[in-house]
CSV table of C-alpha atoms and ligand atoms in Angstrom, one decimal:
chain,number,residue,atom,x,y,z
A,1,MET,CA,24.6,-57.5,7.0
A,2,SER,CA,24.8,-57.7,10.7
A,3,ASP,CA,27.6,-59.6,12.3
A,4,GLU,CA,25.9,-61.6,15.0
A,5,THR,CA,29.1,-63.2,16.3
A,6,GLU,CA,28.8,-64.4,19.9
A,7,THR,CA,29.1,-61.6,22.3
A,8,VAL,CA,30.3,-62.6,25.7
A,9,MET,CA,28.7,-60.4,28.3
A,10,PRO,CA,30.0,-60.2,31.9
A,11,GLU,CA,28.3,-62.3,34.5
A,12,PRO,CA,26.2,-60.3,37.1
A,13,GLY,CA,28.5,-59.1,39.9
A,14,THR,CA,31.6,-58.9,37.7
A,15,VAL,CA,33.7,-55.8,38.6
A,16,LEU,CA,34.3,-53.8,35.4
A,17,LYS,CA,36.0,-50.7,36.8
A,18,THR,CA,36.8,-48.8,40.0
A,19,LEU,CA,34.5,-45.7,39.9
A,20,ALA,CA,37.2,-43.4,41.2
A,21,ASP,CA,39.5,-44.2,38.3
A,22,ILE,CA,37.0,-43.0,35.7
A,23,PRO,CA,37.3,-39.3,34.8
A,24,ASP,CA,34.2,-37.3,35.6
A,25,PRO,CA,32.9,-36.7,33.0
A,26,GLY,CA,34.7,-39.3,31.0
A,27,GLY,CA,35.1,-43.0,30.4
A,28,LEU,CA,37.5,-45.8,30.3
A,29,PRO,CA,37.6,-49.3,28.8
A,30,ALA,CA,36.3,-51.9,31.3
A,31,ASP,CA,38.6,-54.5,32.9
A,32,PHE,CA,36.9,-57.3,31.0
A,33,GLU,CA,37.7,-59.7,28.2
A,34,PRO,CA,37.0,-60.8,25.5
A,35,THR,CA,34.2,-58.3,24.8
A,36,PRO,CA,35.3,-54.7,24.6
A,37,ILE,CA,33.2,-52.5,26.9
A,38,VAL,CA,33.5,-48.8,27.7
A,39,VAL,CA,32.3,-47.5,31.1
A,40,LEU,CA,31.1,-43.9,31.1
A,41,ARG,CA,30.7,-41.6,34.1
A,42,SER,CA,29.0,-38.3,34.4
A,43,GLY,CA,28.5,-37.3,38.0
A,44,GLU,CA,26.3,-40.0,39.6
A,45,THR,CA,25.4,-41.5,36.3
A,46,VAL,CA,27.4,-44.5,35.2
A,47,THR,CA,26.6,-46.4,32.0
A,48,ALA,CA,28.4,-48.9,29.9
A,49,TYR,CA,28.3,-49.9,26.2
A,50,LEU,CA,30.1,-52.1,23.8
A,51,ASN,CA,33.3,-50.3,23.0
A,52,VAL,CA,32.6,-50.5,19.2
A,53,CYS,CA,31.4,-47.5,17.2
A,54,PRO,CA,28.5,-48.6,14.9
A,55,HIS,CA,29.8,-46.3,12.2
A,56,ALA,CA,33.0,-48.1,11.2
A,57,GLY,CA,33.7,-50.4,14.1
A,58,ARG,CA,36.4,-48.5,15.8
A,59,PRO,CA,36.8,-48.3,19.6
A,60,PHE,CA,35.6,-45.2,21.4
A,61,SER,CA,38.6,-45.2,23.7
A,62,LEU,CA,41.9,-44.0,22.5
A,63,PRO,CA,45.0,-46.2,22.9
A,64,SER,CA,45.7,-44.3,26.2
A,65,GLY,CA,42.2,-45.4,27.4
A,66,LYS,CA,41.0,-41.8,27.3
A,67,THR,CA,37.4,-41.6,26.2
A,68,LEU,CA,35.8,-38.4,25.0
A,69,VAL,CA,32.6,-37.4,26.9
A,70,SER,CA,31.4,-33.9,25.8
A,71,GLU,CA,29.5,-31.7,28.3
A,72,GLY,CA,29.0,-34.8,30.4
A,73,LYS,CA,26.2,-35.8,28.0
A,74,PHE,CA,27.7,-37.1,24.8
A,75,LEU,CA,30.1,-39.9,24.0
A,76,VAL,CA,32.1,-38.8,21.0
A,77,CYS,CA,33.9,-41.2,18.7
A,78,PRO,CA,37.5,-40.0,18.2
A,79,PHE,CA,37.6,-41.3,14.6
A,80,HIS,CA,34.9,-39.5,12.7
A,81,GLY,CA,33.0,-37.6,15.5
A,82,ALA,CA,29.8,-39.6,15.8
A,83,SER,CA,28.1,-38.5,19.1
A,84,PHE,CA,25.9,-40.7,21.4
A,85,ASP,CA,23.7,-39.8,24.3
A,86,VAL,CA,25.5,-41.3,27.4
A,87,GLN,CA,22.2,-42.2,29.0
A,88,SER,CA,20.4,-43.9,26.1
A,89,GLY,CA,23.2,-44.8,23.7
A,90,ALA,CA,21.3,-43.2,20.9
A,91,CYS,CA,23.3,-41.5,18.1
A,92,VAL,CA,22.7,-37.7,18.2
A,93,GLY,CA,25.0,-36.5,15.5
A,94,GLY,CA,27.7,-37.5,13.1
A,95,PRO,CA,28.0,-40.3,10.6
A,96,ALA,CA,26.5,-43.2,12.6
A,97,GLY,CA,22.9,-42.4,11.5
A,98,SER,CA,20.2,-43.6,13.8
A,99,ALA,CA,22.3,-46.3,15.5
A,100,VAL,CA,21.9,-47.1,19.2
A,101,LEU,CA,24.8,-48.4,21.2
A,102,LYS,CA,24.5,-51.9,22.7
A,103,ALA,CA,24.1,-51.2,26.5
A,104,VAL,CA,25.8,-53.3,29.2
A,105,PRO,CA,23.7,-53.1,32.4
A,106,VAL,CA,25.9,-51.8,35.3
A,107,LYS,CA,25.5,-50.5,38.8
A,108,VAL,CA,27.8,-49.0,41.4
A,109,GLU,CA,28.5,-51.1,44.6
A,110,ASN,CA,31.1,-50.1,47.2
A,111,GLY,CA,32.9,-47.8,44.7
A,112,GLN,CA,33.1,-50.4,42.0
A,113,VAL,CA,31.2,-50.5,38.7
A,114,VAL,CA,29.8,-54.0,38.4
A,115,ALA,CA,27.7,-55.8,35.8
B,201,FES,S1,34.2,-45.1,13.6
B,201,FES,FE1,33.1,-43.9,15.0
B,201,FES,S2,32.5,-42.2,13.9
B,201,FES,FE2,33.5,-43.4,12.4
């Protein structure tokens, strides 16, 4: 059963994070509500996804905001270790099967990550 509750996505131009605040490589929750979004950075590459692991619905970010990005390539869920390609959102290992993360289109403008 899929849960197609209404997902509120940020309007184009919404500032989600200051690029310099995001560890490189790493990630942080976006400054946006009510939808949880995680912003990932690996060098010049910035991507964003819903901050909800498709395995068991937990957030990718720890309570501190720290988000695990391994080798600059893989977002790793801290709960059971599912790994996702930071560029495509595709699951590449762990218990989330063939799930693909829901992407949030972002770009970098004047040092800000915007929707
Ligand atoms: S909730 Fe993410 S791997 Fe289980």
